[in-house]
Amino acid sequence: MSAPTGDIGLIGLAVMGQNLILNMNDKGFTVVAYNRTTSKVDDFLANEAKGTNVQGAHSIQELCAKLKRPRKIILLVKAGPAVDSFIQQLEPYLEKGDIIIDGGNSHYPDSIRRTQELEAKGLLFVGSGVSGGEEGARHGPSLMPGGSTAAWPAIKQIFQKTAAQVNGEPCCDWVGETGSGHYVKMVHNGIEYGDMQLIAEAYDILKRGLGIHESEIADIFTTWNKGVLDSFLIEITANILKFNDDDGVPLVTKILDKAGQKGTGKWTAIAALDAGTAVTLIGEAVFARCLSAIKDERVRASKVINGPQKEPFRGDKQQFIDDLEQALYASKIISYTQGFMLMRETAKELSWNLNYAGIARMWRGGCIIKSVFLGDITSAYEKKEDLESLLFDDFFNKAVHKAQPGWRRVIAQAVLWGIPTPAFSTALAFFDGYRSEVVPANLLQAQRDYFGAHTFRVVSGKENPRLPQGQDIHINWTGRGGNVSASSYSA
Ligand code: NBP
C-alpha cells in the first residue's frame, strides 16, 4: 500500500463538515472524508468536492490508513452519543500520539471526560468550539481548541490557516486544558444571547418609546455600526430592519414574538450559577426568551394589567438616541466583563490556564459576536494577562464612565414608559453593585443567623468581646433559642 498522504481526516459530511473540508482543501491541506452513511462520501466527492484534493474513505479503517502520523481526525457529527461511538470505533486503528478532535457543539463536561479517557490510553483529544455556521466553516470560522496540550503543535498550522483572519491574525489560538475549548464556545454562545437581547431592547425603545419606523431605526443601526458598536450583529440588524415584505411592510413586524433557543445560553447561565458568578446579563437574556415564549399568556395579561399612561417624549430626540447607543455599549461592556469573570472563576476551579487575550482574538472574526470591540478586549488582556476585570482596564473604565449618564437616562425613561429592559437594567444593577464598597448583605447575614443560626462575621473595627474578629458568630436574637450554631459557615 502506498504511503498515506492525508493531512487530516474529517468524519461527518453534513453542512459543517462539508464546508470545513472545502475550506481546509483551499488552504492546501489534503483532507480524507468519511461519513456514517457512506453513500454521502461518494455524493460529496462527485459534487461539492469534485476537482479538489479531497480523498474519500468508506470505512474507519480506510480513513485511518490514509492519514499521515500523528493522525488527526475531526468529528463534526451530532453532539452526544455519536461522538462517543466514533471515538470507540476509531480507537483500534489509532496509535500513541494520534489526535481525535471534536468540533461539534459538545457540552464541556463530556470533553473533560473524553480528554481524560483518551489520554489514559496514550491518545490525544481536542474539544474545539467551531463558530460561524455554514458560512464560517466554508470561508473561515472562529476556532476554539482546547484539550490535550500536546496536540496543539501538531494541529496549529491547519487550524490557524483554516480559521478566519483579522488584520493578518488568525481567529484561532490554543484555549487551554481538557474541556476549555468547548467551555469557551459555550460562553461565546451565552454572550451572543446577551448581545442579541441588548439590540432587541434598543429596537423596542426606538420603536415603542420614540415611535420611530423600522426603516429609520435601520439607519440608526447603520450609523452605530460605524462607531464603538461596529459588529456583525448590529450590521445584520440594520439589514433585517430594512427588509420589506412584498407589500412594503417591514418583514420583522410580521414575525411572531416568540424566541426559540437551543440551550447553550441556558448552559452558560447554569454554569454561572454553579460557579457562583454573577453573570446576570446572559441569565436575563435567557429569561427574556422564556417570557417571550408564553405569548398566549402575555396576550391575556395585556388585557387586564395596565402599565403607565404613555407620555410623548418631550426631550431632545437625537440626544436620547446617542444616550441609547451609550447604554448599549456600556451594557455590552458589562456582559463581556461578566463572561470573562465566569471563565476566570471556572479556570481557577478546574486548574485551567486560559489564554484570555487569545480568546478575545478568536472571537474578533468568523463568529456571530465578531466586532471591533473584541479587539479592545484583546488589547486589555495583552496589556495585563491577569486582569481581574475588564472594568479595571483603563480603556473600558473610561468608556463606561463616559457612557454612564446616558445609560441611566435611558433606563429611567424606559421604566417611566413601561418598556422592559431586562438586559440594560441588570447590567446597570451589576455595575452599581460591583462598584459598591458596601452592599446590604450584612442584613442578609443577620436574617440567616436569626432564622437558621447560620452565623456571621463582623466588620473589622466593629468587634467587641462578644463579637470577635475572624470568627463565625451566632447570636441569640430573640432570647428564646439556644446558642448552638449551624455547623458550617457558608456565605
Ligand atoms: P448535524 O448536527 O446535523 O449532524 C449530522 C452528522 O451527524 C451526519 O454526518 C450524521 O451522519 C451524523 N450522525 C448523526 Br445525526 N447521528 C449519528 C450517530 N448516532 N452516529 C454517527 N453519526 C451520526 O450536522 P451539522 O449541522 O453539520 O453540525 C455538526 C456539528 O457541528 C454538530 O455538533 C453541531 O451542533 C455543530 N455546529 C453546527 C453549526 C451549524 O451552524 N450547523 C455551527 C457550529 C457547530 P449520517 O449522514 O449518517 O446521518
Coordinates of C-alpha atoms and ligand atoms in Angstrom, one line a residue:
M1 CA 0.0 0.0 0.0
S2 CA 1.3 3.5 -0.9
A3 CA 2.3 5.9 1.9
P4 CA -0.5 7.9 3.4
T5 CA -1.0 11.4 2.1
G6 CA -3.9 12.7 4.2
D7 CA -3.1 15.7 6.4
I8 CA -6.3 15.4 8.4
G9 CA -9.4 13.2 8.4
L10 CA -13.0 14.5 8.9
I11 CA -16.0 12.5 9.9
G12 CA -19.5 14.0 9.4
L13 CA -20.5 15.1 5.9
A14 CA -23.4 17.4 6.9
V15 CA -23.3 21.2 6.4
M16 CA -20.5 22.0 8.8
G17 CA -18.3 19.0 7.8
Q18 CA -18.5 19.5 4.0
N19 CA -17.8 23.2 4.2
L20 CA -14.9 22.8 6.6
I21 CA -13.3 20.2 4.3
L22 CA -13.6 22.5 1.3
N23 CA -12.1 25.3 3.4
M24 CA -9.1 23.2 4.5
N25 CA -8.6 22.0 1.0
D26 CA -8.4 25.6 -0.3
K27 CA -5.7 26.2 2.3
G28 CA -3.6 23.4 0.8
F29 CA -4.4 20.5 3.2
T30 CA -5.3 17.1 2.0
V31 CA -8.4 16.0 3.8
V32 CA -9.8 12.5 4.0
A33 CA -13.6 12.5 4.3
Y34 CA -15.8 9.8 6.0
N35 CA -19.5 9.6 7.0
R36 CA -21.6 7.0 8.8
T37 CA -23.9 6.8 5.7
T38 CA -21.1 6.1 3.3
S39 CA -23.1 7.0 0.2
K40 CA -22.7 10.6 1.3
V41 CA -18.9 10.2 0.8
D42 CA -19.5 9.3 -2.9
D43 CA -22.0 12.1 -3.4
F44 CA -19.7 14.6 -1.9
L45 CA -16.7 13.6 -4.0
A46 CA -18.8 13.6 -7.1
N47 CA -20.3 17.0 -6.5
E48 CA -19.1 19.7 -4.0
A49 CA -15.6 18.2 -3.7
K50 CA -15.2 17.4 -7.4
G51 CA -11.8 18.6 -8.8
T52 CA -10.3 19.1 -5.3
N53 CA -7.7 17.1 -3.5
V54 CA -10.2 15.6 -1.0
Q55 CA -10.0 11.9 -0.6
G56 CA -12.8 9.6 0.4
A57 CA -12.9 6.7 2.8
H58 CA -15.6 4.0 3.1
S59 CA -14.6 2.6 6.5
I60 CA -12.9 3.9 9.6
Q61 CA -10.0 1.6 8.9
E62 CA -9.5 3.1 5.5
L63 CA -9.8 6.6 6.9
C64 CA -7.0 5.9 9.4
A65 CA -4.8 4.1 6.9
K66 CA -4.9 7.2 4.6
L67 CA -3.7 9.6 7.3
K68 CA -0.1 10.7 8.0
R69 CA 1.1 10.3 11.6
P70 CA 0.3 11.6 14.1
R71 CA -3.2 11.1 12.7
K72 CA -5.6 14.0 13.2
I73 CA -9.3 13.3 12.8
I74 CA -12.0 15.9 13.3
L75 CA -15.5 14.8 14.2
L76 CA -18.3 17.1 13.0
V77 CA -21.3 15.0 14.0
K78 CA -24.3 15.4 16.2
A79 CA -23.2 16.1 19.8
G80 CA -23.7 13.3 22.3
P81 CA -23.6 9.5 21.8
A82 CA -22.5 9.8 18.2
V83 CA -19.2 11.3 19.3
D84 CA -18.5 8.5 21.8
S85 CA -19.5 5.9 19.3
F86 CA -16.9 7.3 16.7
I87 CA -14.2 7.5 19.4
Q88 CA -14.8 3.9 20.2
Q89 CA -14.7 2.9 16.5
L90 CA -11.5 4.9 15.9
E91 CA -9.5 3.6 18.9
P92 CA -8.5 0.2 17.4
Y93 CA -6.9 1.9 14.4
L94 CA -5.0 4.7 16.2
E95 CA -1.6 4.7 17.7
K96 CA 0.0 6.6 20.6
G97 CA 0.1 10.3 19.9
D98 CA -2.8 10.3 17.4
I99 CA -5.3 13.0 17.9
I100 CA -9.2 13.0 17.9
I101 CA -10.8 16.4 17.6
D102 CA -14.4 17.0 18.4
G103 CA -15.6 20.1 16.5
G104 CA -19.3 19.7 17.3
N105 CA -21.3 21.6 20.0
S106 CA -20.5 19.2 22.8
H107 CA -21.1 20.1 26.4
Y108 CA -17.7 20.7 28.1
P109 CA -18.1 18.1 30.9
D110 CA -18.1 15.5 28.1
S111 CA -14.9 17.0 26.6
I112 CA -13.2 16.9 30.1
R113 CA -14.2 13.2 30.3
R114 CA -13.1 12.3 26.8
T115 CA -9.7 14.1 27.2
Q116 CA -9.1 12.1 30.4
E117 CA -10.2 8.7 28.9
L118 CA -8.2 9.1 25.7
E119 CA -5.0 10.4 27.4
A120 CA -5.1 7.4 29.7
K121 CA -4.9 5.3 26.5
G122 CA -2.0 7.3 25.1
L123 CA -4.2 9.2 22.6
L124 CA -4.8 12.9 22.5
F125 CA -8.1 14.6 22.5
V126 CA -9.1 18.2 21.4
G127 CA -12.6 19.6 22.0
S128 CA -12.8 22.6 19.7
G129 CA -15.5 25.2 19.5
V130 CA -16.4 26.0 15.9
S131 CA -18.4 29.1 15.3
G132 CA -19.7 30.9 12.3
G133 CA -22.2 28.4 10.9
E134 CA -22.0 27.2 7.3
E135 CA -20.5 30.5 6.0
G136 CA -17.8 30.5 8.7
A137 CA -16.9 26.8 8.1
R138 CA -16.5 27.5 4.4
H139 CA -14.6 30.7 4.4
G140 CA -13.0 31.0 7.9
P141 CA -14.6 30.1 11.2
S142 CA -13.6 31.1 14.7
L143 CA -11.9 28.0 16.1
M144 CA -11.5 27.5 19.9
P145 CA -9.4 24.4 20.5
G146 CA -8.7 23.0 24.0
G147 CA -7.8 19.6 25.5
S148 CA -4.6 17.7 25.4
T149 CA -2.0 20.4 25.2
A150 CA 0.5 18.1 23.4
A151 CA -1.9 18.1 20.4
W152 CA -1.6 21.8 19.7
P153 CA 1.8 21.9 17.8
A154 CA 0.5 19.1 15.5
I155 CA -2.8 20.8 14.6
K156 CA -1.8 24.5 15.0
Q157 CA -0.9 25.2 11.3
I158 CA -4.1 23.5 9.9
F159 CA -6.3 25.2 12.5
Q160 CA -4.8 28.7 12.2
K161 CA -4.8 28.7 8.4
T162 CA -8.4 27.4 8.3
A163 CA -9.7 30.0 10.7
A164 CA -10.9 33.5 9.9
Q165 CA -8.2 36.1 9.7
V166 CA -8.4 39.6 11.2
N167 CA -5.6 42.1 10.4
G168 CA -3.5 39.1 9.4
E169 CA -4.1 37.3 12.7
P170 CA -6.0 34.0 12.9
C171 CA -9.2 33.8 14.9
C172 CA -7.8 30.6 16.5
D173 CA -5.4 30.0 19.3
W174 CA -4.9 27.4 22.0
V175 CA -7.6 27.9 24.7
G176 CA -6.3 25.6 27.4
E177 CA -6.7 22.2 29.1
T178 CA -9.4 19.5 28.9
G179 CA -12.9 20.8 28.2
S180 CA -11.9 24.5 28.0
G181 CA -12.4 24.8 24.2
H182 CA -16.0 23.8 24.5
Y183 CA -16.4 25.8 27.6
V184 CA -15.3 29.0 25.9
K185 CA -17.6 28.2 22.9
M186 CA -20.4 27.9 25.4
V187 CA -19.6 31.2 27.0
H188 CA -19.4 32.7 23.4
N189 CA -22.9 31.5 22.7
G190 CA -24.1 32.9 26.0
I191 CA -22.6 36.3 25.2
E192 CA -24.3 36.1 21.8
Y193 CA -27.7 35.7 23.6
G194 CA -26.8 38.8 25.6
D195 CA -25.8 40.9 22.6
M196 CA -28.9 40.0 20.8
Q197 CA -31.2 40.8 23.7
L198 CA -29.5 44.2 24.1
I199 CA -30.1 45.0 20.5
A200 CA -33.7 43.9 20.7
E201 CA -34.2 46.2 23.7
A202 CA -32.7 49.1 21.9
Y203 CA -35.1 48.4 19.0
D204 CA -38.1 48.3 21.3
I205 CA -37.2 51.6 22.9
L206 CA -36.7 53.3 19.5
K207 CA -40.0 51.8 18.2
R208 CA -42.4 51.8 21.1
G209 CA -40.7 54.6 23.1
L210 CA -39.8 57.1 20.4
G211 CA -42.2 55.9 17.8
I212 CA -39.6 55.6 15.0
H213 CA -40.3 53.5 11.9
E214 CA -38.2 50.4 11.1
S215 CA -36.6 52.0 8.1
E216 CA -35.3 54.9 10.2
I217 CA -34.2 52.5 13.0
A218 CA -32.2 50.7 10.3
D219 CA -30.4 54.0 9.6
I220 CA -29.7 54.5 13.3
F221 CA -28.1 51.0 13.5
T222 CA -26.2 51.7 10.3
T223 CA -24.7 54.8 12.0
W224 CA -24.0 52.9 15.2
N225 CA -22.1 50.3 13.1
K226 CA -19.6 52.9 12.2
G227 CA -18.7 53.6 15.9
V228 CA -17.9 51.7 19.0
L229 CA -20.7 49.2 18.4
D230 CA -19.3 48.1 15.0
S231 CA -20.2 44.4 14.8
F232 CA -21.8 41.7 12.8
L233 CA -25.0 41.6 14.9
I234 CA -25.5 45.4 14.5
E235 CA -24.9 45.2 10.8
I236 CA -27.4 42.3 10.2
T237 CA -29.9 44.1 12.4
A238 CA -29.8 47.1 10.1
N239 CA -30.3 44.8 7.1
I240 CA -33.2 42.9 8.8
L241 CA -35.0 46.2 9.6
K242 CA -34.6 47.4 6.0
F243 CA -36.0 44.2 4.6
N244 CA -39.6 44.7 3.4
D245 CA -42.2 42.1 2.6
D246 CA -43.8 42.2 -0.9
D247 CA -46.4 44.7 0.4
G248 CA -43.7 47.1 1.5
V249 CA -44.2 46.4 5.2
P250 CA -41.0 45.5 7.2
L251 CA -40.9 41.7 7.4
V252 CA -39.7 41.9 11.0
T253 CA -43.1 43.3 12.1
K254 CA -44.8 40.2 10.8
I255 CA -42.6 37.7 12.8
L256 CA -44.2 36.2 15.8
D257 CA -42.5 37.4 19.0
K258 CA -41.7 34.0 20.5
A259 CA -38.0 33.3 20.7
G260 CA -36.6 29.9 20.3
Q261 CA -33.4 28.6 22.0
K262 CA -31.2 25.6 21.5
G263 CA -29.8 25.6 25.1
T264 CA -26.2 26.9 25.0
G265 CA -27.3 30.2 26.6
K266 CA -29.0 28.2 29.3
W267 CA -25.9 26.1 29.8
T268 CA -23.9 29.3 30.4
A269 CA -26.4 30.6 32.9
I270 CA -26.4 27.2 34.7
A271 CA -22.6 27.2 34.7
A272 CA -22.6 30.7 36.1
L273 CA -24.9 29.6 39.0
D274 CA -22.8 26.6 39.6
A275 CA -19.7 28.7 39.7
G276 CA -21.4 31.3 41.9
T277 CA -20.6 34.1 39.5
A278 CA -23.0 37.0 38.8
V279 CA -23.4 36.5 35.1
T280 CA -26.7 38.4 35.3
L281 CA -27.0 39.7 31.7
I282 CA -26.8 36.3 30.0
G283 CA -29.3 35.0 32.6
E284 CA -31.7 37.8 31.8
A285 CA -31.3 37.2 28.1
V286 CA -32.3 33.6 28.6
F287 CA -35.3 34.5 30.8
A288 CA -36.4 37.2 28.3
R289 CA -36.7 34.4 25.7
C290 CA -38.6 32.3 28.2
L291 CA -41.0 35.2 28.8
S292 CA -41.4 35.8 25.1
A293 CA -42.3 32.1 24.6
I294 CA -45.5 32.4 26.7
K295 CA -47.2 34.5 24.1
D296 CA -50.8 33.4 24.8
E297 CA -50.5 34.2 28.5
R298 CA -48.9 37.6 27.7
V299 CA -51.8 38.4 25.4
R300 CA -54.2 37.6 28.2
A301 CA -52.2 39.6 30.7
S302 CA -52.1 42.6 28.4
K303 CA -55.9 42.8 28.6
V304 CA -56.0 43.0 32.4
I305 CA -52.8 44.6 33.6
N306 CA -52.1 48.2 32.8
G307 CA -48.8 50.0 32.6
P308 CA -48.2 53.7 32.9
Q309 CA -50.0 56.1 30.7
K310 CA -47.8 56.7 27.6
E311 CA -46.4 60.2 27.6
P312 CA -44.9 61.5 24.4
F313 CA -41.2 62.1 24.6
R314 CA -40.5 65.7 25.1
G315 CA -36.7 65.7 25.3
D316 CA -34.0 66.0 22.6
K317 CA -34.6 63.0 20.4
Q318 CA -31.1 62.9 18.9
Q319 CA -29.6 63.2 22.4
F320 CA -31.7 60.3 23.5
I321 CA -30.6 58.2 20.6
D322 CA -27.0 59.0 21.4
D323 CA -27.7 58.0 25.0
L324 CA -29.2 54.7 23.8
E325 CA -26.0 54.0 21.9
Q326 CA -24.0 54.6 25.1
A327 CA -26.4 52.4 27.1
L328 CA -26.0 49.6 24.6
Y329 CA -22.2 50.0 24.7
A330 CA -22.0 50.1 28.5
S331 CA -24.3 47.1 28.9
K332 CA -22.2 45.2 26.4
I333 CA -19.0 46.0 28.4
I334 CA -20.7 44.6 31.5
S335 CA -21.8 41.5 29.7
Y336 CA -18.3 40.7 28.5
T337 CA -16.9 41.6 31.9
Q338 CA -19.3 39.0 33.4
G339 CA -18.4 36.4 30.7
F340 CA -14.7 36.8 31.4
M341 CA -15.3 36.7 35.1
L342 CA -17.1 33.3 34.6
M343 CA -14.2 31.9 32.6
R344 CA -11.7 33.1 35.2
E345 CA -13.7 31.5 38.0
T346 CA -14.1 28.2 36.2
A347 CA -10.4 28.2 35.2
K348 CA -9.5 28.6 38.9
E349 CA -11.8 25.8 39.9
L350 CA -10.7 23.3 37.2
S351 CA -7.0 24.4 37.1
W352 CA -7.1 25.6 33.5
N353 CA -4.6 28.1 32.3
L354 CA -6.8 30.1 30.0
N355 CA -5.4 32.4 27.3
Y356 CA -7.8 35.4 27.7
A357 CA -6.2 37.6 25.1
G358 CA -6.3 34.7 22.7
I359 CA -10.0 34.0 23.5
A360 CA -10.9 37.6 22.6
R361 CA -8.7 37.4 19.5
M362 CA -10.5 34.2 18.4
W363 CA -13.9 36.0 18.7
R364 CA -12.9 39.0 16.6
G365 CA -13.8 37.3 13.4
G366 CA -15.5 34.3 11.9
C367 CA -18.3 34.1 14.5
I368 CA -21.6 35.7 15.4
I369 CA -20.3 38.1 18.1
K370 CA -17.4 39.3 15.9
S371 CA -16.8 43.0 16.5
V372 CA -14.3 45.8 16.7
F373 CA -14.9 45.8 20.5
L374 CA -13.2 42.4 20.8
G375 CA -10.0 44.0 19.5
D376 CA -10.2 46.3 22.5
I377 CA -10.7 43.3 24.9
T378 CA -7.7 41.6 23.2
S379 CA -5.6 44.7 23.9
A380 CA -6.7 44.9 27.5
Y381 CA -5.6 41.3 28.2
E382 CA -2.4 41.7 26.2
K383 CA -1.5 44.6 28.4
K384 CA -2.3 42.6 31.6
E385 CA -2.6 38.9 31.3
D386 CA -4.1 38.5 34.8
L387 CA -6.6 41.4 34.5
E388 CA -9.1 41.0 37.3
S389 CA -11.9 42.5 35.5
L390 CA -12.4 44.5 32.2
L391 CA -13.7 47.4 34.3
F392 CA -10.2 47.7 35.8
D393 CA -8.7 48.3 32.3
D394 CA -8.1 52.0 31.6
F395 CA -9.9 51.9 28.2
F396 CA -13.1 50.2 29.5
N397 CA -13.0 52.1 32.7
K398 CA -13.1 55.4 30.8
A399 CA -15.7 54.1 28.3
V400 CA -18.1 53.0 31.0
H401 CA -17.7 56.3 32.9
K402 CA -18.4 58.3 29.7
A403 CA -21.5 56.1 29.0
Q404 CA -22.9 56.2 32.5
P405 CA -25.1 59.4 32.4
G406 CA -26.8 58.4 29.1
W407 CA -27.2 54.8 30.3
R408 CA -29.0 55.9 33.4
R409 CA -31.2 58.3 31.5
V410 CA -32.3 55.6 29.0
I411 CA -33.2 53.1 31.7
A412 CA -35.1 55.7 33.7
Q413 CA -37.1 56.7 30.7
A414 CA -37.8 53.1 29.8
V415 CA -39.1 52.5 33.3
L416 CA -41.4 55.5 33.0
W417 CA -42.6 54.3 29.7
G418 CA -43.2 50.8 31.0
I419 CA -40.9 49.3 28.3
P420 CA -39.0 46.3 29.7
T421 CA -35.2 46.5 29.5
P422 CA -34.1 43.4 31.5
A423 CA -30.6 43.3 30.0
F424 CA -29.9 47.1 30.1
S425 CA -31.2 47.2 33.7
T426 CA -29.4 44.2 35.0
A427 CA -26.1 45.5 33.5
L428 CA -26.6 48.8 35.4
A429 CA -27.6 47.0 38.6
F430 CA -24.4 44.8 38.4
F431 CA -22.3 48.0 37.7
D432 CA -23.8 49.7 40.8
G433 CA -23.3 46.6 42.9
Y434 CA -19.8 45.9 41.7
R435 CA -18.6 49.5 42.4
S436 CA -20.2 49.5 45.9
E437 CA -17.8 49.1 48.8
V438 CA -20.8 48.2 51.0
V439 CA -23.8 46.2 49.9
P440 CA -26.7 45.2 52.2
A441 CA -25.5 41.6 52.6
N442 CA -24.9 42.4 56.3
L443 CA -28.7 42.3 56.7
L444 CA -28.9 39.0 54.8
Q445 CA -26.4 37.5 57.1
A446 CA -28.3 38.8 60.2
Q447 CA -31.5 37.3 58.8
R448 CA -29.8 34.0 58.1
D449 CA -28.4 33.8 61.6
Y450 CA -31.8 34.9 63.1
F451 CA -33.8 32.1 61.4
G452 CA -31.2 29.4 60.9
A453 CA -28.2 30.0 63.2
H454 CA -26.1 30.2 60.0
T455 CA -23.6 32.6 61.8
F456 CA -22.0 35.7 60.6
R457 CA -18.7 37.6 60.8
V458 CA -18.1 41.1 61.9
V459 CA -16.5 44.0 60.0
S460 CA -13.1 44.9 61.3
G461 CA -13.4 47.8 63.8
K462 CA -16.9 46.7 64.9
E463 CA -15.8 43.9 67.1
N464 CA -16.2 43.6 70.9
P465 CA -15.6 40.7 73.4
R466 CA -18.9 39.1 72.3
L467 CA -18.2 39.7 68.6
P468 CA -14.6 38.7 67.9
Q469 CA -12.9 39.3 64.6
G470 CA -12.5 36.5 62.1
Q471 CA -14.8 34.0 63.8
D472 CA -18.2 32.6 62.9
I473 CA -20.6 34.1 65.4
H474 CA -24.1 33.1 66.4
I475 CA -26.3 35.5 68.4
N476 CA -29.5 34.5 70.2
W477 CA -31.6 37.3 68.6
T478 CA -34.9 36.6 70.4
G479 CA -33.6 35.5 73.8
R480 CA -35.6 32.3 73.2
G481 CA -33.3 29.8 71.2
G482 CA -30.1 28.2 72.4
N483 CA -26.6 29.2 71.5
V484 CA -25.9 26.3 69.1
S485 CA -25.0 27.5 65.6
A486 CA -25.3 25.7 62.3
S487 CA -22.3 23.5 61.6
S488 CA -20.8 25.3 58.7
Y489 CA -20.3 28.9 57.7
S490 CA -21.4 29.3 54.2
A491 CA -21.7 32.8 53.0
Ligands
NBP1 P1 -25.7 17.6 12.3 O1 -25.6 18.1 13.7 O2 -27.0 17.7 11.6 O3 -25.1 16.1 12.2 C1 -25.1 15.4 11.1 C2 -24.0 14.4 11.1 O4 -24.0 13.6 12.3 C3 -24.1 13.4 9.9 O5 -22.7 13.1 9.5 C4 -24.7 12.2 10.5 O6 -24.4 11.0 9.8 C5 -24.1 12.2 11.9 N1 -24.8 11.4 12.9 C6 -26.0 11.6 13.4 BR1 -27.1 13.0 13.0 N2 -26.3 10.7 14.4 C7 -25.2 9.8 14.3 C8 -25.0 8.7 15.1 N3 -25.8 8.2 16.0 N4 -23.8 8.0 14.8 C9 -22.9 8.5 13.9 N5 -23.2 9.6 13.2 C10 -24.3 10.3 13.4 O7 -24.6 18.3 11.4 P2 -24.1 19.8 11.3 O8 -25.2 20.8 11.3 O9 -23.1 19.9 10.2 O10 -23.3 20.0 12.7 C11 -22.2 19.2 13.0 C12 -21.8 19.6 14.4 O11 -21.3 20.9 14.4 C13 -22.9 19.5 15.5 O12 -22.4 19.1 16.7 C14 -23.4 20.9 15.5 O13 -24.0 21.2 16.8 C15 -22.1 21.7 15.4 N6 -22.2 23.0 14.8 C16 -23.1 23.3 13.9 C17 -23.3 24.6 13.4 C18 -24.3 24.9 12.4 O14 -24.4 26.2 12.1 N7 -24.9 24.0 11.8 C19 -22.4 25.6 13.9 C20 -21.4 25.2 14.8 C21 -21.3 24.0 15.3 P3 -25.5 10.5 8.7 O15 -25.2 11.3 7.5 O16 -25.1 9.1 8.6 O17 -26.8 10.6 9.3

